[in-house]
Short mmCIF file of C-alpha atoms in Angstrom, two decimals:
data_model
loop_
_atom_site.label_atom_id
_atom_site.label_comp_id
_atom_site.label_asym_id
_atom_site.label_seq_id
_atom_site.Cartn_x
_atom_site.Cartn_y
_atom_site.Cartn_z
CA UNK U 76 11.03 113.56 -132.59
CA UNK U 77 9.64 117.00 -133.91
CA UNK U 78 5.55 116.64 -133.79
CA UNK U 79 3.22 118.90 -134.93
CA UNK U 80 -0.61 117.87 -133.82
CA UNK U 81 -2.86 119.57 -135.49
CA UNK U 82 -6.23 120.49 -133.95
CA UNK U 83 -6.75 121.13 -130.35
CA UNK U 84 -10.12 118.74 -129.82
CA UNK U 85 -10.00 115.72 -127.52
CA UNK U 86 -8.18 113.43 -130.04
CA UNK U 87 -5.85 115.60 -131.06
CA UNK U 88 -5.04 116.74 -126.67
CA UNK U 89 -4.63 112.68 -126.11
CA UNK U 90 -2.53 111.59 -129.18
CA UNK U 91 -0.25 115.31 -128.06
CA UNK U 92 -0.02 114.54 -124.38
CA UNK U 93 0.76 110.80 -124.86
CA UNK U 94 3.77 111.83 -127.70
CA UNK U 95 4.90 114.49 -125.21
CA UNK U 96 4.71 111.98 -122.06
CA UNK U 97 7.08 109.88 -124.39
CA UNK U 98 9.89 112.38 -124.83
CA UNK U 99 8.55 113.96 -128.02
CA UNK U 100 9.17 117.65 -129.05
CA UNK U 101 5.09 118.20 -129.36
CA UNK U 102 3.95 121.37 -130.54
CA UNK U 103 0.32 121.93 -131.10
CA UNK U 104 -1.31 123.97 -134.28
CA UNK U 105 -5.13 125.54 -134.34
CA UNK U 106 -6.18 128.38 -136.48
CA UNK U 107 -6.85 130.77 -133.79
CA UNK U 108 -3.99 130.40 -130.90
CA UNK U 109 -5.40 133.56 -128.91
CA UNK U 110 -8.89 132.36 -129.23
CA UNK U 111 -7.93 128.54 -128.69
CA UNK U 112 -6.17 129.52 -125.52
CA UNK U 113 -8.46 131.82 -123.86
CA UNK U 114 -11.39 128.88 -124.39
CA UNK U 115 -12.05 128.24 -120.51
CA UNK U 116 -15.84 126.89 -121.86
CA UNK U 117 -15.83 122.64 -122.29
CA UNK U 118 -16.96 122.44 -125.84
CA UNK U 119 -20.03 120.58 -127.14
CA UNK U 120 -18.53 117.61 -126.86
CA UNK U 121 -18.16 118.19 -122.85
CA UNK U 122 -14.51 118.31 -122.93
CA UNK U 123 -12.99 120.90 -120.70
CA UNK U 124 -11.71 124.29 -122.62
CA UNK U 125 -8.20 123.84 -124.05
CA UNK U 126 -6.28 126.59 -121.31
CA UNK U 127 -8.11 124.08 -118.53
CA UNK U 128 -6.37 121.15 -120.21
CA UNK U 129 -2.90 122.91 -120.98
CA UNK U 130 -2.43 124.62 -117.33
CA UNK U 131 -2.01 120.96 -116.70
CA UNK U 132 0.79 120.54 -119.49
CA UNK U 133 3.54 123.41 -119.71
CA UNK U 134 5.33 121.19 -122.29
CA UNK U 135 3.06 121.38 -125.18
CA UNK U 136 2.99 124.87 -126.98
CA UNK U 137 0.26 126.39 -128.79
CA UNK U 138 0.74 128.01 -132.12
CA UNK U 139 -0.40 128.38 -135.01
CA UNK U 140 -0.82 125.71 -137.98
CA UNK U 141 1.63 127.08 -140.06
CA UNK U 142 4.26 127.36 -137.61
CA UNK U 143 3.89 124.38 -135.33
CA UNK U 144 4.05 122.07 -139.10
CA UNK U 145 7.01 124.55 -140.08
CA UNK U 146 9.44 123.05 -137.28
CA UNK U 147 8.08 119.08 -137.46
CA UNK U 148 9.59 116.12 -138.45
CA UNK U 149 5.84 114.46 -138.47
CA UNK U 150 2.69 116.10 -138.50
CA UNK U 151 -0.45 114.78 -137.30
CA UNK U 152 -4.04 115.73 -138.68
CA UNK U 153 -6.47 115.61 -135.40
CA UNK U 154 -9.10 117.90 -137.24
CA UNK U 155 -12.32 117.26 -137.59
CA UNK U 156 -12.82 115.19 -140.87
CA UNK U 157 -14.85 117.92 -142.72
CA UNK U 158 -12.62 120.39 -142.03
CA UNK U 159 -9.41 118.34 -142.64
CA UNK U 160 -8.29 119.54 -146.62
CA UNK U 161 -8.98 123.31 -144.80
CA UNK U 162 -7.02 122.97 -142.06
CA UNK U 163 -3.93 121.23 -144.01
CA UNK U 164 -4.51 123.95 -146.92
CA UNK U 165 -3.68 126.54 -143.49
CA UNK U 166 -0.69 124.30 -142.97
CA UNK U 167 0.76 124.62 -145.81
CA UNK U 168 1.93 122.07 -148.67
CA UNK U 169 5.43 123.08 -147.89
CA UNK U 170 4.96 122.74 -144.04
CA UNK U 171 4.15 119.15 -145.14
CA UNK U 172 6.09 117.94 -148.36
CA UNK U 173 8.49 114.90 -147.19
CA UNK U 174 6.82 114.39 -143.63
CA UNK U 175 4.81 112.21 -142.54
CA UNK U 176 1.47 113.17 -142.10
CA UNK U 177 -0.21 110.97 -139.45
CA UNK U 178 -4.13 111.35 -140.39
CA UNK U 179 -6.33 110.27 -137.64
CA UNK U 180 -9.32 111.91 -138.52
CA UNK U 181 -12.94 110.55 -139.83
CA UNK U 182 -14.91 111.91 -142.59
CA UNK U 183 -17.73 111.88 -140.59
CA UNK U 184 -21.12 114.46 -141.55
CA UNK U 185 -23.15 115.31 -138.70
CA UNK U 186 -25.23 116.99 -141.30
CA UNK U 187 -27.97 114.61 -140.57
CA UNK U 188 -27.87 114.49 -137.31
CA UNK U 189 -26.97 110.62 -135.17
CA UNK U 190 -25.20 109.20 -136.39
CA UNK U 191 -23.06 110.73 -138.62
CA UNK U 192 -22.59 109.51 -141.98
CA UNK U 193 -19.61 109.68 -144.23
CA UNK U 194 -19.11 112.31 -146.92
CA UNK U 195 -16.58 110.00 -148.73
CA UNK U 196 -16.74 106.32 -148.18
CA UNK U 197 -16.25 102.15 -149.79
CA UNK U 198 -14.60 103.90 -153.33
CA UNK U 199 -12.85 106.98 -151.81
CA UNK U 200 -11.00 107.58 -148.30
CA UNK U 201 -10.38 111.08 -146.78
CA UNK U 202 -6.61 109.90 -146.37
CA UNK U 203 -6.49 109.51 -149.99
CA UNK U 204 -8.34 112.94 -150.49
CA UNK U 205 -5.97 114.62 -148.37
CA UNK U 206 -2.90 112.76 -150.28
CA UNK U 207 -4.28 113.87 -153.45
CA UNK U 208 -4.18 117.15 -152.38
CA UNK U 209 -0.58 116.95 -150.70
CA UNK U 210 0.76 115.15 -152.77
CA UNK U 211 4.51 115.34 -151.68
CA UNK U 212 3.64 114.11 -148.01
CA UNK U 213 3.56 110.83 -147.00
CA UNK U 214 -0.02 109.87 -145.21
CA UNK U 215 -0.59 107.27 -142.97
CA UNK U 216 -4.00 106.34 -141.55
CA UNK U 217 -3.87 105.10 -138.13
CA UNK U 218 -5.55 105.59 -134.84
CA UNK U 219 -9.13 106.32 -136.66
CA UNK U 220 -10.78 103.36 -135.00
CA UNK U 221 -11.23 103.90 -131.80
CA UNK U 222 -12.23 106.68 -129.28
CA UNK U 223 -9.57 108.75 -127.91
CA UNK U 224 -9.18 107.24 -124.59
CA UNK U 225 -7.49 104.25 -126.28
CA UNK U 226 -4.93 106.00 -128.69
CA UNK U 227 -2.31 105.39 -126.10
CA UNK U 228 -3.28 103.53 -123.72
CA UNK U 229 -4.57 100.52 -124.84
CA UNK U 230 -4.39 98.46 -121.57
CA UNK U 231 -7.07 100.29 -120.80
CA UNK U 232 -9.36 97.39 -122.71
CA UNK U 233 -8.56 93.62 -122.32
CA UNK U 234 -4.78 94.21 -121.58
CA UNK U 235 -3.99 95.80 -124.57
CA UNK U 236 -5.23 92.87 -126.80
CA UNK U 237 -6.65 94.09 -129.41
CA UNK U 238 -5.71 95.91 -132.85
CA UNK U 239 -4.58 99.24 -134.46
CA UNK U 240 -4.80 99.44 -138.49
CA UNK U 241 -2.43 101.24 -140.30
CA UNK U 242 -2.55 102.30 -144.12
CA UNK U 243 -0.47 103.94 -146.63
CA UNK U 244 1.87 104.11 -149.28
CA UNK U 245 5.23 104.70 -147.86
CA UNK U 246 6.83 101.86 -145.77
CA UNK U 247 8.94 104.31 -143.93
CA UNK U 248 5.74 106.75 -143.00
CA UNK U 249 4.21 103.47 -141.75
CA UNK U 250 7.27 102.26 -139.54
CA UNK U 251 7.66 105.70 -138.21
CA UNK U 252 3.92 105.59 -137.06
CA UNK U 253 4.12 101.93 -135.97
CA UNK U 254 7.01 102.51 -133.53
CA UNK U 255 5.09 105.13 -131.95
CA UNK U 256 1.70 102.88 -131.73
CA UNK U 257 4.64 100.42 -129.91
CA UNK U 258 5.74 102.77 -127.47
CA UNK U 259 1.93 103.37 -126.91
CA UNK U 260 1.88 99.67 -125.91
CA UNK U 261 0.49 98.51 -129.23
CA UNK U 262 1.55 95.09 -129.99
CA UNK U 263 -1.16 94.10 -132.66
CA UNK U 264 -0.35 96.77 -135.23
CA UNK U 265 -1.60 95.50 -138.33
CA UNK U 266 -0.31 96.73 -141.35
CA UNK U 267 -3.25 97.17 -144.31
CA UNK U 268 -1.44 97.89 -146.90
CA UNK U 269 -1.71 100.78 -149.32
CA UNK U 270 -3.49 104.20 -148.68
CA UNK U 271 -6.37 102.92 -150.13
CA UNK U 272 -7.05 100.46 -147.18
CA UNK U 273 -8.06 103.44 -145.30
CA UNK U 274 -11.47 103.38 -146.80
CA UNK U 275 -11.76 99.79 -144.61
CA UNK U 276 -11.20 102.02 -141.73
CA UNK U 277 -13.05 104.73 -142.43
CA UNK U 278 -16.37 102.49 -142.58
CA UNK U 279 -15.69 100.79 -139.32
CA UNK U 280 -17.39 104.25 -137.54
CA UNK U 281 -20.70 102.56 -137.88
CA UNK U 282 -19.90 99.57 -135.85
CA UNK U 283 -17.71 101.84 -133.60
CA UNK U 284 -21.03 103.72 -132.72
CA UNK U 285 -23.05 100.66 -132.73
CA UNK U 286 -21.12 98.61 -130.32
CA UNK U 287 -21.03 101.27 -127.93
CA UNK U 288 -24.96 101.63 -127.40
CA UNK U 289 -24.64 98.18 -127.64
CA UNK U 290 -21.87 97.44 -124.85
CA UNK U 291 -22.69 100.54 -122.85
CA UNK U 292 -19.32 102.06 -123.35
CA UNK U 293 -16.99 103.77 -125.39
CA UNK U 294 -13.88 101.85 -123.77
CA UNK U 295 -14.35 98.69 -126.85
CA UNK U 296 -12.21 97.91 -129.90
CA UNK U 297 -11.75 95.56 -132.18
CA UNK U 298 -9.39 92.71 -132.28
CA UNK U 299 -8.57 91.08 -135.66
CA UNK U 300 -8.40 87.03 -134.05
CA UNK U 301 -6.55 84.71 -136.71
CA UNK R 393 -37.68 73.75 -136.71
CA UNK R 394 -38.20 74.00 -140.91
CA UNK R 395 -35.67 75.70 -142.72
CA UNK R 396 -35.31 76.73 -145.89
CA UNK R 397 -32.23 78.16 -147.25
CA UNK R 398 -32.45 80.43 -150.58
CA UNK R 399 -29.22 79.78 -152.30
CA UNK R 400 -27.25 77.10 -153.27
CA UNK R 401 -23.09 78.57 -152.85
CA UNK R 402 -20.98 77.84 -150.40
CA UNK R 403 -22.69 80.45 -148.02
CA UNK R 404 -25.77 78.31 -148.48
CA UNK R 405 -24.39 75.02 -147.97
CA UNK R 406 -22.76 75.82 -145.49
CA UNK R 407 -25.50 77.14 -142.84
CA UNK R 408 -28.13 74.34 -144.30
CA UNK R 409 -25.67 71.59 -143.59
CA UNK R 410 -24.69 73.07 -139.93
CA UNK R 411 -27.96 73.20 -139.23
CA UNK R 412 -29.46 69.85 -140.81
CA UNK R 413 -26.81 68.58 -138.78
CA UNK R 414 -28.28 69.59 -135.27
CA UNK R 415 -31.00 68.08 -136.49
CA UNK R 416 -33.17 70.74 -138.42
CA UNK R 417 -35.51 69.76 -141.37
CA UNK R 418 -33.65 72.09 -143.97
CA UNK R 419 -34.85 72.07 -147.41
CA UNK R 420 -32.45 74.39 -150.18
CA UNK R 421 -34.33 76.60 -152.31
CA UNK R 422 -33.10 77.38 -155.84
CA UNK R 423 -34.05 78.89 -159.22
CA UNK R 424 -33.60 75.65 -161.34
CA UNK R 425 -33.70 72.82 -159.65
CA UNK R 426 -32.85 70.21 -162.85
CA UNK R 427 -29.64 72.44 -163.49
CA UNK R 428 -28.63 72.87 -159.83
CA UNK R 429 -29.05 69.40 -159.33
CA UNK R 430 -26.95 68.48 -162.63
CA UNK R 431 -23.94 71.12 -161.40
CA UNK R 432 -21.38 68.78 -161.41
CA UNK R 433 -18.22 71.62 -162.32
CA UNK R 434 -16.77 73.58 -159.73
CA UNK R 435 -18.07 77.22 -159.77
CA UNK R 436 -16.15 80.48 -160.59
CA UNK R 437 -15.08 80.69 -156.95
CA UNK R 438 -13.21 77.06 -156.93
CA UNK R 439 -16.50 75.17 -154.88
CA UNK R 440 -17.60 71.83 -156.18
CA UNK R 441 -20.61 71.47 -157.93
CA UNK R 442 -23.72 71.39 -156.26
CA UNK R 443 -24.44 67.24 -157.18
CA UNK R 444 -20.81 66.60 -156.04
CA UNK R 445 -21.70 68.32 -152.75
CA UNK R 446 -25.01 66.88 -152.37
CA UNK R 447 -24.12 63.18 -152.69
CA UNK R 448 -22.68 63.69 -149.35
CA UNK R 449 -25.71 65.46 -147.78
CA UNK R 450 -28.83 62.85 -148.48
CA UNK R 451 -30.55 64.94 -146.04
CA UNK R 452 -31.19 68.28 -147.51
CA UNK R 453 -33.76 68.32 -150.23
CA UNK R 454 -33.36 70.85 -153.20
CA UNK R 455 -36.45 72.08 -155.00
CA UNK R 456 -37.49 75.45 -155.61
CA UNK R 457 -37.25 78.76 -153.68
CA UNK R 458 -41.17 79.01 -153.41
CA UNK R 459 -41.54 75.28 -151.97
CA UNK R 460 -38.81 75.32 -149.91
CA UNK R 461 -39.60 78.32 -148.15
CA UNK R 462 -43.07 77.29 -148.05
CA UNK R 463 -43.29 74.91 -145.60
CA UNK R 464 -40.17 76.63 -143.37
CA UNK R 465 -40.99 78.82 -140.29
CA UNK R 466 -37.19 80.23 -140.86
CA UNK R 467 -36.08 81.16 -144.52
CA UNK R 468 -32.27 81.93 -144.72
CA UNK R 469 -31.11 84.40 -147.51
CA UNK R 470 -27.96 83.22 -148.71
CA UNK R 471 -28.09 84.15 -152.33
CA UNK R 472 -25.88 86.76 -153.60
CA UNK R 473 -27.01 90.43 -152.45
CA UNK R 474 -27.02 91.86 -156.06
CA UNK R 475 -29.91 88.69 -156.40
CA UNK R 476 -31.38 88.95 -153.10
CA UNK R 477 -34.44 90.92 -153.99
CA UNK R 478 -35.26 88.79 -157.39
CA UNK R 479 -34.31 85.52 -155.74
CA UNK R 480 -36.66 86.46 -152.66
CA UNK R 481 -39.41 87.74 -155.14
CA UNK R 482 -39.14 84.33 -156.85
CA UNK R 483 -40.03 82.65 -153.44
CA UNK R 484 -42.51 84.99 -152.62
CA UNK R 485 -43.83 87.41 -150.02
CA UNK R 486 -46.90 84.80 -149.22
CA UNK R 487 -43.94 82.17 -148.16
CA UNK R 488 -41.91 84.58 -145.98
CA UNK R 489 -44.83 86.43 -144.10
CA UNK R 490 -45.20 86.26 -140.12
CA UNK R 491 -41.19 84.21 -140.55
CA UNK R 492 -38.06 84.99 -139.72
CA UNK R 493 -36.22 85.82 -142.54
CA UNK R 494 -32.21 85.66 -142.50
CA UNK R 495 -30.18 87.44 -144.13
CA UNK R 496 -26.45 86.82 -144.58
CA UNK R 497 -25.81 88.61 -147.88
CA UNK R 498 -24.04 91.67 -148.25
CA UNK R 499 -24.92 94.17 -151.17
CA UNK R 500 -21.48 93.59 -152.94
CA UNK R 501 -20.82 95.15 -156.69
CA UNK R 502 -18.24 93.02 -158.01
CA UNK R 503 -18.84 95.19 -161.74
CA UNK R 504 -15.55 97.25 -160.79
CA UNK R 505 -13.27 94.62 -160.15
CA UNK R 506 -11.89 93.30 -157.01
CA UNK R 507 -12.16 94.66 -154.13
CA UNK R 508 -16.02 94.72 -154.67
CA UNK R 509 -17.86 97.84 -153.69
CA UNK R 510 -21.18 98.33 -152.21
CA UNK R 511 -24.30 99.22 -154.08
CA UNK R 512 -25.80 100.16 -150.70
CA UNK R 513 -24.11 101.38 -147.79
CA UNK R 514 -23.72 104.14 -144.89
CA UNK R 515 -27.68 105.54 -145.08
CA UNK R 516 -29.39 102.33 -145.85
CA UNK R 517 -28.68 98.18 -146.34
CA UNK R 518 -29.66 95.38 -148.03
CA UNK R 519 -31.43 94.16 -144.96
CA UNK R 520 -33.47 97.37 -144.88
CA UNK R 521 -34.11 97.11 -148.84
CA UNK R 522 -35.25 93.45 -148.01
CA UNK R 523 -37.39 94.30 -145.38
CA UNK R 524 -39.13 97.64 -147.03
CA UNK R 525 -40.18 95.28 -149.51
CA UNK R 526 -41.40 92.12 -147.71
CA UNK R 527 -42.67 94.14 -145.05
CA UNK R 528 -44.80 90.74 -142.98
CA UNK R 529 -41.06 88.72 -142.85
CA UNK R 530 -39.12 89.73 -139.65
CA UNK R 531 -36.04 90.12 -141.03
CA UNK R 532 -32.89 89.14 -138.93
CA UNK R 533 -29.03 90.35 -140.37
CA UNK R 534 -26.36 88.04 -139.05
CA UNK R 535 -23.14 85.88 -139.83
CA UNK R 536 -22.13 88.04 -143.08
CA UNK R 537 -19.71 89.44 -141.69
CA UNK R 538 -17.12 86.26 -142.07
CA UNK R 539 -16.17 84.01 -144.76
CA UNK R 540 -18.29 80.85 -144.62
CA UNK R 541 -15.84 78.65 -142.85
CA UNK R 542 -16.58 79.91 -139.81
CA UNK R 543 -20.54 80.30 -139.76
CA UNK R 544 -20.74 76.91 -137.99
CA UNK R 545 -17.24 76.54 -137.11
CA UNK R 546 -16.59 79.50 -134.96
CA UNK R 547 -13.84 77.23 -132.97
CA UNK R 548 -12.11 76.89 -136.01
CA UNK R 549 -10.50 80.66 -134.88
CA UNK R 550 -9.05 81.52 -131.58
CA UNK R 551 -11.05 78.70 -129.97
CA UNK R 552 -14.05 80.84 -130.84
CA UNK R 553 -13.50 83.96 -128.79
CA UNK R 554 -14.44 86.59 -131.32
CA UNK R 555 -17.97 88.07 -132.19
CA UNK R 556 -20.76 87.79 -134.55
CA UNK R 557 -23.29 90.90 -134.84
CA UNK R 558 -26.83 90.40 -134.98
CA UNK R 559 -29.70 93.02 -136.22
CA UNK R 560 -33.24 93.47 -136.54
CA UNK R 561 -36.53 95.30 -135.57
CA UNK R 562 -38.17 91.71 -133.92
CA UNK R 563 -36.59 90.68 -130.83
CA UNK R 564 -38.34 87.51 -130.95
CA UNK R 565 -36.95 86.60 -134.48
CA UNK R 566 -33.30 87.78 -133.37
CA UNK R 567 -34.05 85.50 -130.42
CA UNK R 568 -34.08 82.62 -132.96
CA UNK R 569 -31.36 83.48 -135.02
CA UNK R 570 -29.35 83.96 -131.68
CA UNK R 571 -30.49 80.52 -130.56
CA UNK R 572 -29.30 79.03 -133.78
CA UNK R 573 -26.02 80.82 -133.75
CA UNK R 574 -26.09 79.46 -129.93
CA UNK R 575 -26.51 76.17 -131.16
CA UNK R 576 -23.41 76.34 -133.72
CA UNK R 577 -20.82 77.51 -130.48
CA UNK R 578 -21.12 81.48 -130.80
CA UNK R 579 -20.34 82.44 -127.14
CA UNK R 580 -19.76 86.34 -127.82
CA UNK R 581 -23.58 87.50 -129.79
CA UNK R 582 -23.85 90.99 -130.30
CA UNK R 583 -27.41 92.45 -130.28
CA UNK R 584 -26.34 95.39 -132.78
CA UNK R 585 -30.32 96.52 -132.14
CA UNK R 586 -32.78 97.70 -134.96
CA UNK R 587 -32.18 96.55 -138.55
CA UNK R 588 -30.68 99.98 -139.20
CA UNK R 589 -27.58 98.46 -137.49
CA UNK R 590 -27.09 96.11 -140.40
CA UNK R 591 -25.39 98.86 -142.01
CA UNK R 592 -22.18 98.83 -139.72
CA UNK R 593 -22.36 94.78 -140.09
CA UNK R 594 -22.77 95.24 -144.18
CA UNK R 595 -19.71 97.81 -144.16
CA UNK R 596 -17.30 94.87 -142.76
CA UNK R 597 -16.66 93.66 -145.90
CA UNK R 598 -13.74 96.05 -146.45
CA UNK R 599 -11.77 95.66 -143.81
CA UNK R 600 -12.56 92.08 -143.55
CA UNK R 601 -11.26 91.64 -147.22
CA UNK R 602 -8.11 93.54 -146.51
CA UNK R 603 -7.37 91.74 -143.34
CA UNK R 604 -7.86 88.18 -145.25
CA UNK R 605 -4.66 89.47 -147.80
CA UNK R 606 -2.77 91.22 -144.86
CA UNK R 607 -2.78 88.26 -142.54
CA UNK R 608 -2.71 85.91 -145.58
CA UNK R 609 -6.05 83.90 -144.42
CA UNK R 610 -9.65 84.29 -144.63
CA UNK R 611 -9.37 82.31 -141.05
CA UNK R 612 -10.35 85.96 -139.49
CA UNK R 613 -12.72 87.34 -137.79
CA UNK R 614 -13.66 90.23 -135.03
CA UNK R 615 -13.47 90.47 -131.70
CA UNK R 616 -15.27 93.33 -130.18
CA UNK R 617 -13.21 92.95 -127.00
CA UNK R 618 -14.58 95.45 -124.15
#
């Protein structure tokens, strides 16, 4: 499949590198492709500078947003949350009318300093914020709640058993996204229901953050037991 | 140990009879005690009236929320959260100071329909309201973040293997709650940390109510697998 991941940050590398390692056509969109690719620096996060990380994979090219949506089949939005409706608006509504548009980002404010909160929450989701404003592509939430090291492998916690949400309004968005999850070696992909199900997700950053200064790790998830 | 529980709905019955059955002296606190006691139709949610109930449970003593938590070194909140400040005014702050004092409401806003939204979320929680104003109580958030069923029955699920959450600026008083969860079969406890944490716990309610249609039971809970 065609794949354009948008955003070049830690989630977005992961979720582009596991895609690619499956046989997808992966290009990768940021707003700044000469600045993004001269970035040797790790970023304030501590992860290493994007032309580090890509030496390391020749497959995935760098372009901009506009043109790595323009060729894609699906297009994922690995922005940060705040700067999500921006970075889509850079896209393009046409780069994104009929796709799917895999949204894995939080609306998380750091405005306040740790831990974030959310700048839309409980009666509003970003998903449904960024549908609103695209309408004509189809978004599904998925991937949103967990850290990065998990998106696809999740052996890496309690042999894989635990759960992925997804959410949205097209049945076809969410199978497309759902057989990817399964090639990541999801096998409890639980399907929310409407778009609107996202805001379920988008509160579960709080106990995200919480179990991991409680558990001493960011390598937890949850698993919906039944 | 003396226990009062504040609330007479199914949340309520349920933790006073788990716990009058391992052998604590629980009392039930409510508002009327003449109309509680005369209950005999099912409430709005389908549970039997509280005299039906009762007749079964010779044990637990109903009288008012001031007497019963009066004599309790543990008073349980399990009145609704839109109530729980009134309800725990009624008892009074004399009758909850130097006690443990916990809570397993959640700050739900049913006045917008179904699913119900949260009049407090994200920056603050009804455990933290509850606390700022009965500042001697050591208040302890824990169990709401499942459907009743499973507050003393945590077998009833996946043998028991999922989590329950529990917050609050006393370790001693978490130490209690913990023992009594302990005492019900909760293997995996979660020390969350300060009371701040009951925000993550309070924010469950979403995704908790969307898994309950998606997997067609409320049966569910979360594992915080790690």
């Amino acid at each position: 499949m065609q794949i354009a991941v948008i955003g070049t940050g830690f989630a977005g590398r992961t979720l582009a590198a596991g895609l690619a390692d499956r046989g997808h056509d992966v290009v990768m969109g940021t707003r700044d492709v000469a600045e993004t690719s001269a970035r040797t620096e790790p970023d304030r996060m501590g992860n290493i500078g994007f032309a580090a990380w890509a030496e390391n994979r020749p497959p995935i090219r760098l372009t901009t947003f506009a043109e790595a949506a323009a060729g894609a089949e699906l297009v994922v939005n690995a922005t940060a949350g705040h700067g999500s409706v921006d970075a889509l608006t850079a896209v393009g509504a046409s780069n994104l009318a009929g796709k799917v548009l895999w949204d894995i980002a939080n609306p998380l404010d750091f405005g306040h300093g740790f831990p974030p909160v959310l700048f839309v929450k409980d009666t509003d989701s970003l998903a449904e914020q960024i549908q609103r404003k695209f309408p004509a592509a189809n978004v599904v939430k998925a991937l949103n709640t967990m850290f990065g090291d998990l998106f696809v492998h999740p052996e890496a916690v309690a042999d894989g058993d635990h759960s992925v949400f997804v959410s949205g309004d097209s049945a076809e968005a969410k199978r497309t996204v759902t057989d990817l999850l399964a090639s990541f070696g999801w096998t409890d992909i639980i399907d929310l229901g409407g778009l609107d199900s996202a805001r379920a997700t988008e509160m579960l950053v709080q106990i995200r953050l919480r179990l991991m200064n409680a558990l001493g790790t960011p390598l937890t998830n949850l698993k919906a037991v039944r």
